[in-house]
Coordinates of C-alpha atoms and ligand atoms in Angstrom, one line a residue:
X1 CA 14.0 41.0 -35.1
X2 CA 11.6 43.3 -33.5
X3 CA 9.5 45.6 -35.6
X4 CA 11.6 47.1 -38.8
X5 CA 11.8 50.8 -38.1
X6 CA 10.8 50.4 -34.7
X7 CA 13.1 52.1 -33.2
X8 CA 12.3 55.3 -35.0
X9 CA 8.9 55.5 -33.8
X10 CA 9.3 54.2 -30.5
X11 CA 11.0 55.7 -27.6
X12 CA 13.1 53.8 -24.7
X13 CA 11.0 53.9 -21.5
X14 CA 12.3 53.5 -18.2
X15 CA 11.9 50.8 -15.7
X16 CA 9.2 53.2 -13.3
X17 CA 10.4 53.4 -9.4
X18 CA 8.2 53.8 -6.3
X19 CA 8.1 57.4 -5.3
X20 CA 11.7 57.9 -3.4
X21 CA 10.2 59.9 -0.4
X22 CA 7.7 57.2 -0.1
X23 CA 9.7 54.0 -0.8
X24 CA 12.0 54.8 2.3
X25 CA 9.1 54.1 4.4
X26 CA 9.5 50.5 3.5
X27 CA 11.4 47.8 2.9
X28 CA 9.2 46.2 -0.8
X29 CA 11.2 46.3 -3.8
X30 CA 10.7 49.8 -5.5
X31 CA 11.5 49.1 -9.5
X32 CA 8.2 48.5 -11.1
X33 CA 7.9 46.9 -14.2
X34 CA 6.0 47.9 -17.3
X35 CA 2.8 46.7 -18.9
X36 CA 2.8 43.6 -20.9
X37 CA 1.5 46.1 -24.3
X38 CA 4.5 48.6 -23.4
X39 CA 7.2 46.2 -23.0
X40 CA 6.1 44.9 -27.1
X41 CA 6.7 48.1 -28.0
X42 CA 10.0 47.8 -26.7
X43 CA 10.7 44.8 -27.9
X44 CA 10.0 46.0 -31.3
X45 CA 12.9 48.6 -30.6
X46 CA 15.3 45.5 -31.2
X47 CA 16.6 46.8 -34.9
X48 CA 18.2 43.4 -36.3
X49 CA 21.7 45.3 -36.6
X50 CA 23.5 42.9 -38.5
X51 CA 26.0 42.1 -35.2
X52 CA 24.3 41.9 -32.2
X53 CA 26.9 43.8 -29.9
X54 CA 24.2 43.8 -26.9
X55 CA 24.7 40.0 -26.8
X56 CA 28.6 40.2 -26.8
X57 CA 27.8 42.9 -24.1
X58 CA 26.2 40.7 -21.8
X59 CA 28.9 38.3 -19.8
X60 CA 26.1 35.4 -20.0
X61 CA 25.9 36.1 -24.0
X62 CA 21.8 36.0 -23.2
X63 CA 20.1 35.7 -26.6
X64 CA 19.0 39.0 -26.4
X65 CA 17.6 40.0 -30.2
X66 CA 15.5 36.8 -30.0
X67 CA 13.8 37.6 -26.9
X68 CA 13.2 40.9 -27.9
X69 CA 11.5 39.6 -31.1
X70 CA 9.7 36.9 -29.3
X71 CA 8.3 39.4 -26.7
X72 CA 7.7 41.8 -29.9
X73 CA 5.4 38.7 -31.3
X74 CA 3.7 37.8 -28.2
X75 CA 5.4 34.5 -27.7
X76 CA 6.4 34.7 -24.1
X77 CA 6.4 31.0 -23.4
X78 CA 9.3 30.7 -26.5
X79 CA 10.9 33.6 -24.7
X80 CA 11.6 32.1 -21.7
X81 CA 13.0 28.7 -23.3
X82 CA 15.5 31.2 -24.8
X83 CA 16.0 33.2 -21.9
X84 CA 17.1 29.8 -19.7
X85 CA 19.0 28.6 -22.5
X86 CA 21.7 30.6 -21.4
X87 CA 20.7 32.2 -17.7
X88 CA 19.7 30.0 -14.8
X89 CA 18.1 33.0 -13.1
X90 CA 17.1 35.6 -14.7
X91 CA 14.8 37.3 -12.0
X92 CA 18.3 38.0 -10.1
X93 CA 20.0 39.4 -12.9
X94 CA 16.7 41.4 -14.1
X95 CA 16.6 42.8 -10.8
X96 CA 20.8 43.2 -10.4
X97 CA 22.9 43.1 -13.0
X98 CA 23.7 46.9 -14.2
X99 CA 23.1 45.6 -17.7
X100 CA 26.5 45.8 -19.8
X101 CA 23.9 44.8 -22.7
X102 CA 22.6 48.2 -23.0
X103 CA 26.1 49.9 -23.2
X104 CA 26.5 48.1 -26.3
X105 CA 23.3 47.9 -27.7
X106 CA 23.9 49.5 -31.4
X107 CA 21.4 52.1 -30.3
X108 CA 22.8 53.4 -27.6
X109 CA 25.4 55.0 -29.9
X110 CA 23.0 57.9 -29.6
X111 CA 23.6 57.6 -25.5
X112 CA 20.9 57.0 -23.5
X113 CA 18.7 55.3 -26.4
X114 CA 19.3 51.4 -25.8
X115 CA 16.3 49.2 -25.9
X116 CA 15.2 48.2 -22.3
X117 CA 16.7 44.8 -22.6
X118 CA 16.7 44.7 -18.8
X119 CA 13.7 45.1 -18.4
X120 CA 12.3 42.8 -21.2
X121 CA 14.5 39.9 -19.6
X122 CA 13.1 40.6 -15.9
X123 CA 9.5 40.5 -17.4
X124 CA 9.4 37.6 -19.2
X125 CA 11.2 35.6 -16.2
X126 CA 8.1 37.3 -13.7
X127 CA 5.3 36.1 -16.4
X128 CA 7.1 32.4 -16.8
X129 CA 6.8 32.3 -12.9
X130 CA 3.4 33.6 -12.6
X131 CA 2.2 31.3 -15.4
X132 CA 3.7 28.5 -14.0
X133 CA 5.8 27.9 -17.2
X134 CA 9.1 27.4 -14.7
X135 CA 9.1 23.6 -13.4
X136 CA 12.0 21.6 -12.1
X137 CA 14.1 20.1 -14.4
X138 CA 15.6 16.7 -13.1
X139 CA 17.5 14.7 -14.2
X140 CA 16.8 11.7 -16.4
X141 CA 19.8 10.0 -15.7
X142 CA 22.1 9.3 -12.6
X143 CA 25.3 8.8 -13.4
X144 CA 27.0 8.0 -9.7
X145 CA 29.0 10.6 -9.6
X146 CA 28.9 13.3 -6.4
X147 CA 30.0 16.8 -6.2
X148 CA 30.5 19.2 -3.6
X149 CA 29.5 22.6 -4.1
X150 CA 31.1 25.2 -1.7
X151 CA 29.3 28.6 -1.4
X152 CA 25.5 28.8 -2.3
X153 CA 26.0 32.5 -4.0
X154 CA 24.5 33.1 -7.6
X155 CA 28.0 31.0 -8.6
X156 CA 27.7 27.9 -6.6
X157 CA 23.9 27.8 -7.3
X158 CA 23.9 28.1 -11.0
X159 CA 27.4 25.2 -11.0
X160 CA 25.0 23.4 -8.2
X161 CA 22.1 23.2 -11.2
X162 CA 24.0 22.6 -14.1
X163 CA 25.6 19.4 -12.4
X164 CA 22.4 18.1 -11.1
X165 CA 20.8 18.3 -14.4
X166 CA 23.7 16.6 -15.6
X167 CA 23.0 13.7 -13.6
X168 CA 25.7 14.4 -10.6
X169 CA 24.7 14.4 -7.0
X170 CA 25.4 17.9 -6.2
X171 CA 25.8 19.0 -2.5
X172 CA 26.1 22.5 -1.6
X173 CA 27.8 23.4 1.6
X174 CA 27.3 26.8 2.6
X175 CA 28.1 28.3 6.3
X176 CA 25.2 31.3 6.4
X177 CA 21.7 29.7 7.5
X178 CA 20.2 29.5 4.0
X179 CA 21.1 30.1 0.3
X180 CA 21.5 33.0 -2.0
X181 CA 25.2 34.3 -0.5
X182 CA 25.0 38.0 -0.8
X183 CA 21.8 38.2 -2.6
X184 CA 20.4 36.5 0.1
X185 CA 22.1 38.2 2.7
X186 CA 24.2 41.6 1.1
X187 CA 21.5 43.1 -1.2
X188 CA 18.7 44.7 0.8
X189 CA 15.1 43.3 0.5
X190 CA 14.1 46.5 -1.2
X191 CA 16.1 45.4 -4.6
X192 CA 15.3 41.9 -4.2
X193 CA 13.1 40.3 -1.8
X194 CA 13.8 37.3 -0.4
X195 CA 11.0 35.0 -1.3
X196 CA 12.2 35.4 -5.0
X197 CA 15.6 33.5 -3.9
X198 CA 13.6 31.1 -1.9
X199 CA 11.8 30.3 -5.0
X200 CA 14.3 29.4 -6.8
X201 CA 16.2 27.8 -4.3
X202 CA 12.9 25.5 -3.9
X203 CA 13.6 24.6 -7.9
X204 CA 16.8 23.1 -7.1
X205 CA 16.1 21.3 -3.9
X206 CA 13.0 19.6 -6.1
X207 CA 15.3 18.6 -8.9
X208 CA 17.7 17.1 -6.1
X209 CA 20.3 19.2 -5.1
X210 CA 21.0 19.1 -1.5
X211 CA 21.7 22.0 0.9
X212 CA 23.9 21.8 3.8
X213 CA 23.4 25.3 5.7
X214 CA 25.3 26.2 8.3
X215 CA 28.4 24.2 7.4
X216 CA 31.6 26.1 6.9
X217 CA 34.1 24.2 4.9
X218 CA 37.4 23.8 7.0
X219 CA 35.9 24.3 10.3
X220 CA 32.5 22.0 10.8
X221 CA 34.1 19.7 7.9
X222 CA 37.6 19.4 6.9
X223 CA 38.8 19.9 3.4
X224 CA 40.4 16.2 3.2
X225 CA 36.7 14.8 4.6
X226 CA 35.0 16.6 1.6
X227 CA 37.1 15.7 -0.7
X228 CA 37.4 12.2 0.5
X229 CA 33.2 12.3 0.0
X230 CA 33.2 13.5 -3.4
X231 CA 34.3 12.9 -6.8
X232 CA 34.4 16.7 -7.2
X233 CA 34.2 19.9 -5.5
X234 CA 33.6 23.3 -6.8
X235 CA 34.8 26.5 -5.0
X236 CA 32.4 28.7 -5.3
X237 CA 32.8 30.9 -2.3
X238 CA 33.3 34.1 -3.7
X239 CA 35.7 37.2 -2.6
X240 CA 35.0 38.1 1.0
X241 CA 38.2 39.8 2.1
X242 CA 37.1 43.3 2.3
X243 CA 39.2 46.3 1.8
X244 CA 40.3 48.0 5.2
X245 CA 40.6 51.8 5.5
X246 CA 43.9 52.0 7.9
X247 CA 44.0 55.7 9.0
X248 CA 43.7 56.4 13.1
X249 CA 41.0 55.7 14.8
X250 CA 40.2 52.7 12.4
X251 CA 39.7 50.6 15.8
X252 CA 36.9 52.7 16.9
X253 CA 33.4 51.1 17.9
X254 CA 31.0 52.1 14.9
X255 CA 33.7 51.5 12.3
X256 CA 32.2 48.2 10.2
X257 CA 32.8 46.9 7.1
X258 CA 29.7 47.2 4.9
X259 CA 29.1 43.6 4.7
X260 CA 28.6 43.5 8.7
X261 CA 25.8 45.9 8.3
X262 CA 24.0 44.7 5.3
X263 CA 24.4 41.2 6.7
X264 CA 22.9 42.3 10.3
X265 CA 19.9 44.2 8.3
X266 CA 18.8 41.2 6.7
X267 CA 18.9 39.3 9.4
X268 CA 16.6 41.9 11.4
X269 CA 14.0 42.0 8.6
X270 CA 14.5 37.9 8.4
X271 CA 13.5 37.8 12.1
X272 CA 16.6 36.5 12.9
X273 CA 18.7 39.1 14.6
X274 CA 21.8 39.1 15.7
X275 CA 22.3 40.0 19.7
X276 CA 23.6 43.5 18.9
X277 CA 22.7 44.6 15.2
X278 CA 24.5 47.5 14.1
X279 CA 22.3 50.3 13.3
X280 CA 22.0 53.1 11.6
X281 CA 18.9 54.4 13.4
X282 CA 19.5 58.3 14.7
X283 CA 23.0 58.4 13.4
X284 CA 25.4 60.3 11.2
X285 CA 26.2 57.8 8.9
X286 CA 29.3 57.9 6.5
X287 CA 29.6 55.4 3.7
X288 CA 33.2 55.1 2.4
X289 CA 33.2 53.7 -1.2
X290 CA 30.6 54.8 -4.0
X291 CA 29.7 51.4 -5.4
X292 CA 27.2 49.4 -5.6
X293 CA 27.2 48.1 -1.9
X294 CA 28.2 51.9 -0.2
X295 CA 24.6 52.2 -2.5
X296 CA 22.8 49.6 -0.4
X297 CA 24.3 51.2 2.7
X298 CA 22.6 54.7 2.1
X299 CA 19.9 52.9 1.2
X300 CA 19.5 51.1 4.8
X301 CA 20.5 53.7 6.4
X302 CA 17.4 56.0 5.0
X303 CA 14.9 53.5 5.8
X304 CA 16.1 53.0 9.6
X305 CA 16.2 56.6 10.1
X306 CA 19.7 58.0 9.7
X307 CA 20.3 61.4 11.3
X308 CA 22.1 61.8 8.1
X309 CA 24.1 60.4 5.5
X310 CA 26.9 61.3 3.5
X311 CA 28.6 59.1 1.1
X312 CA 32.3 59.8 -0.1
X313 CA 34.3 58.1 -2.9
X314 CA 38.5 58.6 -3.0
X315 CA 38.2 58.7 -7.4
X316 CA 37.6 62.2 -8.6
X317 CA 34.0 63.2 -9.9
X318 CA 33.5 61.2 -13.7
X319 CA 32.1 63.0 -16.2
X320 CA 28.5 63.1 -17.3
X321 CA 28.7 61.4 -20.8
X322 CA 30.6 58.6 -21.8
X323 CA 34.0 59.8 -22.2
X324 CA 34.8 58.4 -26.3
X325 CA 38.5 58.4 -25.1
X326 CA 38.5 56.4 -22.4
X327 CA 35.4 53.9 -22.4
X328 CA 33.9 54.3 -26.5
X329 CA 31.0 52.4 -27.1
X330 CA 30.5 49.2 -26.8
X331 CA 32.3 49.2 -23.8
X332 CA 30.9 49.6 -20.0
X333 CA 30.6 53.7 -19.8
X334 CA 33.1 55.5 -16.9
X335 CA 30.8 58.2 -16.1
X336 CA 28.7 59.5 -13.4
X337 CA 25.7 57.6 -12.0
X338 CA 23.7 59.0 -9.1
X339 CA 22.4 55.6 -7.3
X340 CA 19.0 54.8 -6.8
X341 CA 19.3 55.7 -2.8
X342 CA 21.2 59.0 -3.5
X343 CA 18.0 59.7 -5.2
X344 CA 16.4 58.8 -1.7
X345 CA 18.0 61.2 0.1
X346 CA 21.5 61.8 1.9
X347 CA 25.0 63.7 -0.3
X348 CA 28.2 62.4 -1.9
X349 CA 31.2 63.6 -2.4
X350 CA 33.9 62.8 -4.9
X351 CA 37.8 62.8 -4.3
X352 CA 38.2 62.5 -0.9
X353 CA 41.0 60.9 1.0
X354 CA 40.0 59.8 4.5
X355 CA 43.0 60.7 7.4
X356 CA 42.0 59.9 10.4
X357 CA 38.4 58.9 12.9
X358 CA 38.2 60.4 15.8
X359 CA 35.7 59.7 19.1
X360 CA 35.9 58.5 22.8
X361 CA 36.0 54.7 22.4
X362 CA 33.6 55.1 20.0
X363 CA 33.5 57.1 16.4
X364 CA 32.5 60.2 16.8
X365 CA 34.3 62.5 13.6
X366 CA 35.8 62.1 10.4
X367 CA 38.5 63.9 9.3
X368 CA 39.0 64.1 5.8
X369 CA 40.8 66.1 3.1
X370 CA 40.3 66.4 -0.6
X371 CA 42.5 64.8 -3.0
X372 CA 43.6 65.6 -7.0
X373 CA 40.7 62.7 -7.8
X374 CA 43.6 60.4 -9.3
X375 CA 46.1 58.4 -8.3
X376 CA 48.6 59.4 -6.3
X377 CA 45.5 61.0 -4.5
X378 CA 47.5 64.1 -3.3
X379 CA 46.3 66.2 -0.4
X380 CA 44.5 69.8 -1.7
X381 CA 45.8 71.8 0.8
X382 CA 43.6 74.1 2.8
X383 CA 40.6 71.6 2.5
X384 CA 41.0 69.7 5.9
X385 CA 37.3 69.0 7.0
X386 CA 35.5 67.3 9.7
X387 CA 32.2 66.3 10.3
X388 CA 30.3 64.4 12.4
X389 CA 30.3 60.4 12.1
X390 CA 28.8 57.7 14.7
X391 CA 29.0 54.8 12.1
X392 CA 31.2 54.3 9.8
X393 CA 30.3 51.9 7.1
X394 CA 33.8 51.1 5.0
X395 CA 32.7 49.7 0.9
X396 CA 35.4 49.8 -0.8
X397 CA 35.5 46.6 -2.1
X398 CA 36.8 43.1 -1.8
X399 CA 40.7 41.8 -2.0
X400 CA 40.7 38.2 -2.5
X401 CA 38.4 35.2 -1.3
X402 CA 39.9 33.7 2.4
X403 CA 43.0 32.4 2.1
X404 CA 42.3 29.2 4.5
X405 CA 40.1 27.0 2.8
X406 CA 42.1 27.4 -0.7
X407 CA 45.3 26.4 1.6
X408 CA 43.4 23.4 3.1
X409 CA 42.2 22.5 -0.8
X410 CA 46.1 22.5 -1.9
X411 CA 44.9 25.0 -5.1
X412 CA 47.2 26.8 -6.1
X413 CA 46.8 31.0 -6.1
X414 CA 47.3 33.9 -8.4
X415 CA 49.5 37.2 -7.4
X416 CA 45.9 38.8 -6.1
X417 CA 45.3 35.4 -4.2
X418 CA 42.1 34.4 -6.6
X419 CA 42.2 30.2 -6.9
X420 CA 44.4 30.1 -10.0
X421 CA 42.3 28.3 -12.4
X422 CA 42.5 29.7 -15.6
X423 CA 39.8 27.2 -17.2
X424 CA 37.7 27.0 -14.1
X425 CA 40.3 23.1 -13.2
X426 CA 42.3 24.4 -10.5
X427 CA 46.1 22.9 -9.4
X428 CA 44.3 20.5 -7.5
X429 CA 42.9 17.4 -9.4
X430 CA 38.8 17.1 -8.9
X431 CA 38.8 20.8 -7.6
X432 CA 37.2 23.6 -10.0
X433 CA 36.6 26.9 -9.1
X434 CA 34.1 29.1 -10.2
X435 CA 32.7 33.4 -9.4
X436 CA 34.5 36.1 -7.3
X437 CA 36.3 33.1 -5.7
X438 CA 38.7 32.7 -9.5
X439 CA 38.0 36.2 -11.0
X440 CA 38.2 38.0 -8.1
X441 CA 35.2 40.7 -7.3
X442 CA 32.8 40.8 -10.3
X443 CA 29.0 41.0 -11.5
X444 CA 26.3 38.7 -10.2
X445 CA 25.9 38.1 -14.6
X446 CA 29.4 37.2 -13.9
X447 CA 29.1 34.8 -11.3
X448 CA 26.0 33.1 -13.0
X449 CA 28.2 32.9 -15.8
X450 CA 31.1 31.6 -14.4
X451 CA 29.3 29.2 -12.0
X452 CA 27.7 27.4 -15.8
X453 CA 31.3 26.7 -17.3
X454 CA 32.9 25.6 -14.5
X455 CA 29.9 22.8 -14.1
X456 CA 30.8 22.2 -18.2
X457 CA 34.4 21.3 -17.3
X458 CA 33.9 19.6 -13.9
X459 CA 31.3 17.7 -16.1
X460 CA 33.8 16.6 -18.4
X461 CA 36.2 15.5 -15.6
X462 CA 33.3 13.0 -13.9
X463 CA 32.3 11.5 -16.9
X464 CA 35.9 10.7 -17.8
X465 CA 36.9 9.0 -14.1
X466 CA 37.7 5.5 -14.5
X467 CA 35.3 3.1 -12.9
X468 CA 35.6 2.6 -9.3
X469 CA 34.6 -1.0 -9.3
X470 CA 33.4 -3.4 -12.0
X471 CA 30.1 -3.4 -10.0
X472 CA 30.5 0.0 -10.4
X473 CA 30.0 0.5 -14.0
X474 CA 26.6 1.1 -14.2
X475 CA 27.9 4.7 -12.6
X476 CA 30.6 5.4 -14.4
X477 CA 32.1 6.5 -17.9
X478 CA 28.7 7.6 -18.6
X479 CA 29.2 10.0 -21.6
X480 CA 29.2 7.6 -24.2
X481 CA 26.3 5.5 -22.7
X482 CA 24.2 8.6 -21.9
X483 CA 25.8 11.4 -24.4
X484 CA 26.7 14.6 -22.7
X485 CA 23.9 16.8 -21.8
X486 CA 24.4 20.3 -23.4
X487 CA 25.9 22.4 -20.5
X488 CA 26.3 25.5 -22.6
X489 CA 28.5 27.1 -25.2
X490 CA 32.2 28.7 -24.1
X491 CA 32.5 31.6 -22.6
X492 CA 32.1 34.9 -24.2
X493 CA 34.3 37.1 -24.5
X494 CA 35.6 38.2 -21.1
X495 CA 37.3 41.3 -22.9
X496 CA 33.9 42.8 -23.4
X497 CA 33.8 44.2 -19.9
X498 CA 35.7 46.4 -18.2
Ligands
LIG1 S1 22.1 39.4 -17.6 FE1 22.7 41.6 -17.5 S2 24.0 41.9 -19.3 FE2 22.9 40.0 -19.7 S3 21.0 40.6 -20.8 FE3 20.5 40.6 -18.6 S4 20.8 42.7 -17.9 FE4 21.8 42.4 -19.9

């Protein structure tokens, strides 16, 4: 794999970013990607370690030392065959995933050193598109069977393809107006723009999946109606109860959850606002939570012209390296990350313990004190603050998916209330469950991940159903007529991740 002593010669080159003062001006995706010659070069990084931990690493168990060789070798169309053999969509997770691959790649033993395997994957996807090398894929067969698909997120989409190529009539029901879930709607244009989930939502509909937008499952259809339609259904509606923040003053206007926001900016930039947007624009903005999605909030909030921004995070400050003690390679590193749109502008705080929101009817102050930066999350005395805050943005991260439609479904629920469904069959015969929705909040990888093996099982379940009807035959107890198409290998190990 890759170019024997490659590594020695070759350093790791970062994926380049639009200039941050510049980038803010905009709403274009800012990470770049590197020329075709460069990215060999890092391909030939790959070191053929004799156990591949980067693959472990990755929750999709992508092929990576292959690619890396066949992108080392100049044989890009290979790559992409190898690429899809495991990942339905690897332009999101090029652009999104934080790449648990590189924490354990055997070279980043000497931290910071991993071959760009992000990178690598998000170029060869680009190029297959470009070169027109990505086609649908329908299928050869029909075997009869129908499925119902609920939530069109990277979950639901990637079950939603399997199953088609399988042979099922796949219907996805989804309540927004169009598909992607929260990359469509929660990640802002400027990490992904939206004609990249369009693209491959165009895939699908041409190999015969169909979309029902607009359609939310226990309201515009009942639960017994879908299932009475379907053979199947798979829950893929990911985890939307957010965290709350209950201090006083909670109520106030300009207190949202995070979701609210992102999901009003896309709609703006979509041309589809909603009647009164929240904005950002001339504001004090404080983002509570530092994750991914309080990220995207600074990030929107730059772009439409906070007054400022401050982001604040309850943990206490990580440390700079990976701490051996707590997360040793080849695990996921605990240690501090400054965000792309931290980068862009605005301050963060660490270990900070929110007490109350203050304002006339509508947020004007935050009150805050800091904390010992672990749990308990004791008061420091003497360091009562409060500055000025006219929206609020709370990200601190998701609880459960809704409770309702899992009720209505008769599936059975773990102690967090995820669908209990330890092999992706839920209590409920014909219902699978797949993402956020069984796992509870997790990676888009993840979700992508999840959404292929809970199509492998529901698979197994259609092809099994006894026939309907003798004139039904034709449709049923296919798999020994048409063999199983290969639907992946089991899951990797889930223990690789933190
Ligand atoms: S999906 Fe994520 S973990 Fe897997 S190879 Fe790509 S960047 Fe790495």
């Amino acid at each position: 794999m890759g170019k024997i002593g490659g590594f020695l010669e070759i350093s790791r080159v970062e994926a380049p970013e639009r200039d941050p003062k510049a980038r803010v001006a905009d709403f274009q995706e800012f990470v770049e990607t590197v020329e075709v010659a460069e990215l060999r070069d890092q391909g030939a990084r790959c070191m053929e370690c004799g156990v591949p931990f980067c693959h472990n690493g990755c929750p999709l168990g992508n092929l990576i030392p292959d690619w890396n060789d066949l992108v080392y070798r100049d044989r890009w169309q290979e790559a992409i065959v190898q690429l899809h053999a495991t990942n339905n969509f690897p332009e999101f997770t090029g652009r999104l995933c934080p790449a648990p691959c590189e924490a354990a790649c055997v070279l980043e033993i000497r931290e910071g050193d991993a071959v760009s395997i992000k990178q690598i994957e998000v170029s060869i996807v680009n190029r297959a598109w470009d070169e027109g090398w990505i086609q649908p894929q329908p299928p050869r067969v029909e075997t009869g069977r129908t499925v119902a698909v609920i939530g069109a997120g990277p979950a639901g989409l990637a079950a939603a393809q399997q199953l088609r190529r399988a042979g099922h009539t796949v219907t996805v029901y989804e309540r927004d107006e169009s598909g992607g879930g929260l990359i469509r709607f929660g990640v802002p244009h400027f990490k992904i723009e939206k004609w990249v989930v369009e693209r491959r939502l165009d895939q699908l509909k041409a190999e015969g999946v169909r979309f029902e937008y607009g359609v939310d499952v226990g309201v515009d259809i009942s639960a017994e109606a879908l299932r009475a339609a379907h053979d199947a259904v798979v829950i893929a509606t990911g985890s939307r109860v957010p965290r709350d923040l209950p201090v006083p003053g909670r109520e106030l206007d300009g207190v949202h959850y995070a979701m609210e926001y992102l999901y009003d900016r896309a709609r703006c930039l979509e041309g589809n606002p909603p009647a009164a947007p929240i904005t950002a624009a001339g504001k004090h903005v404080l983002v509570v939570g530092g994750g991914d999605t309080g990220a995207d909030c600074v990030g929107h909030s730059h772009r439409e012209g906070a007054a400022s921004v401050t982001q604040i995070e309850l943990l206490g400050e990580p440390p700079e390296r990976r701490p051996d003690d707590l997360t040793p390679w080849p695990r996921w590193p605990v240690k501090l990350r400054t965000s792309y749109a931290l980068k862009e502008g605005g301050v963060r705080d660490f270990a900070i313990s929110t007490t109350k929101l203050t304002g006339n009817g509508s947020v004007e102050e935050v009150h805050w004190v800091q904390n010992s930066g672990k749990p308990p999350f004791e008061a420091v005395a003497g360091t009562e603050e409060t500055r000025p805050a006219q929206l609020v943005l709370l990200a601190m991260g998701f609880l459960s998916p809704e409770q309702s439609l899992l009720e209505a479904l008769g599936v059975e629920r773990d102690a967090r209330g995820n669908a209990k469904a330890g092999a992706y069959a839920t209590s409920a015969p014909g219902v699978f469950a797949a993402g956020d929705a069984r796992r509870g909040q997790s990676l888009i990888v993840w979700a992508i991940n999840e959404g292929r093996q809970a199509a492998r099982v529901a698979d197994r379940y259609l092809r099994n159903l006894p026939a309907r009807d003798p004139r039904d035959e034709e449709s049923a107890g296919t798999s020994e007529r048409f063999g199983s198409p290969d639907l992946g290998a089991d899951p990797p190990n889930e223990a690789s991740i933190s």
